[in-house]
Amino acid sequence: MPSKRPGLGCRSNCYKACKVIEEPANRNELSEEPSRTLEESEGETFFDGVPLEKIANEVGTPTYIYSAKSFKKQFRELEKAFKGVDSKIFYSVKANSNVNIISLFNQLGSGFDIVSGGELHRVIAAGADPKATIFSGVGKSVSEIDLALKAGIDCFNIESAPELDRIIERSRVFGKKPDISVRINPDIDALTHPYISTGLKENKFGVDRASALKLFKSAQDSKYVELVGIDAHIGSQMGSEKPLIDSLLRLLQYAKEIEAQGIQLKHLNIGGGFGVPYKGEKIFPLRKFATAAEKIMNGTGKQLRIEPGRYLTANAGLLLTRLEYLKKDNNGKHFAIADAAMNDLIRPALYNAWHQIWPVNPQAESVTEDWDIVGPICESADFLAKNRNLSISEGGLLAVLSAGAYGMSLASNYNSRNRAAEVLIENGTARLIRRRETIEDQLALEIIQE
Ligand code: LLP
């Protein structure tokens, strides 16, 4: 059996990695350190008990690899944090949409937060009950609404007046009366990257107070919808509990206003957004938030709903890639060219996101330098990491850590690259849960004239 080496981060002379392991910002609050599930034994690196080299040899690279143990641990941790309050977890499917992972969360008792008909199809394909699904998003089409009405989802999270009109109309056609919630835009700064901040008035999400009051009235007057809740989602990768507490207090204040009009609400939904450590940064103080939420919610008779995505998945996954070339030109710049690219993991290009790079089984001939880890795509934004002091060699494997959330679900075919394979490790066994795409898969959709 491989031995656990908590100081593993030091092996590659990675200063930042060492910091992660040795000086966690607040150990009590760490949800999952990026390299906690990595182990090393006799020069071999294992992820959740399986040698990464073996997976690379059998499945090829680039490949996403996930740990079922880690998904489960995160889910149980959340459940535990909120056990003092009537609450329900709705896994936000967009973070990682593989049907096998949806199925895993279904078995753990999770509900699902979806934003498209496609995600609803995935929930159904995973064998989950659509009745435990809530449907968010600003642009629900008629066909998506019809699909959700037929499937009998738990609740539509309404984001605008015309959307409510459309849902009322489609419910009338189907003779249904679905539960709805109104998404509030509380104009609260989530203090996160601007691209993933969603609760400010300049963001397209939710409605302001005046519009919300009108929506509540329309819902109350309609025979075709039942207003049962209000919701908000102010942003992702939050490091502080304060904006989320402010948002929950705002929801409660709205709830009181609605209830004064004779409508009884059943739930307040605070959305997702709990941050995770990517490099030992201060992360979301879950227990502090849960304690505050408990105080706010208890006595209200309402359920607290949460829609976590990243918290459940980010540190349960890595992207395994092989180095094609080491290129030491361009006035002293050192580029390590990997077979994974921005089409596989777009987070560094899109948000300048930092992912820990882990050289797997470095060889004697490995060269320690400051490297930019880049992909083969024709864009200068095609990088996985910049200026990392690493010991690597051509043909060697790298693990890009914390890639379980918004990795594969944002992958594309840019430069006609086939999307990566996905592997799930469960009880010490690695299982292919998505085969590598082929060029035939890509071309199958294109209509070629005779
Ligand atoms: N609920 C709603 C309505 C959402 O829009 C989102 C994420 C979530 C829940 C889950 O948020 P989480 O717990 O994962 O923070 N691609 C970006 C993240 C985009 C998040 C979009 N909405 C990234 O890679 O950082």
XYZ file of C-alpha atoms and ligand atoms in Angstrom, residues 90 92 94-95 113 115 136-137 157 159 183 195-196 198 205 231-233 235-238 271-275 278 307-313 347 350-351 353 405-407 410, ligand 1:
68
model
C -28.871 20.631 -4.487
C -24.994 22.329 -9.009
C -22.656 22.622 -14.115
C -19.541 22.142 -11.968
C -29.513 22.491 -9.419
C -29.580 25.493 -15.764
C -32.127 28.198 -12.418
C -30.913 30.380 -15.305
C -36.129 29.678 -10.006
C -35.213 35.351 -13.076
C -34.353 34.901 -7.729
C -16.584 37.004 -14.110
C -18.068 34.799 -11.403
C -23.497 37.360 -9.955
C -29.080 37.537 -12.739
C -33.467 32.482 -3.944
C -30.168 34.204 -4.665
C -26.750 33.176 -5.899
C -21.099 34.464 -6.848
C -18.630 31.624 -6.848
C -15.335 30.882 -5.047
C -16.187 33.151 -2.114
C -27.301 29.367 -3.978
C -23.732 28.095 -4.070
C -20.403 29.852 -3.945
C -18.474 28.258 -1.045
C -14.814 28.756 -1.934
C -6.462 26.048 -4.739
C -26.618 24.791 -4.438
C -22.912 23.929 -4.082
C -20.879 22.910 -7.112
C -17.200 23.687 -6.622
C -17.134 22.737 -2.928
C -18.243 19.197 -3.737
C -16.021 18.592 -6.744
C -9.864 28.310 -15.990
C -10.436 32.719 -18.488
C -9.948 33.775 -14.862
C -6.937 30.819 -12.121
C -14.965 21.619 -10.852
C -15.487 23.616 -14.041
C -12.806 21.574 -15.808
C -16.141 23.778 -19.762
N -26.207 28.110 -8.281
C -26.211 28.915 -9.363
C -27.451 29.568 -9.751
C -25.028 29.114 -10.081
O -25.023 29.915 -11.149
C -23.831 28.469 -9.670
C -22.567 28.662 -10.403
C -23.896 27.617 -8.550
C -25.093 27.467 -7.865
C -22.689 26.845 -8.038
O -21.698 27.693 -7.599
P -20.392 27.102 -6.861
O -20.858 26.454 -5.563
O -19.780 26.111 -7.760
O -19.535 28.274 -6.617
N -16.671 28.616 -14.266
C -16.383 29.324 -13.050
C -17.495 29.209 -12.038
C -18.848 29.646 -12.563
C -19.968 29.475 -11.567
C -21.294 29.643 -12.237
N -22.438 29.477 -11.393
C -15.035 28.841 -12.500
O -14.399 27.975 -13.091
O -14.571 29.352 -11.497
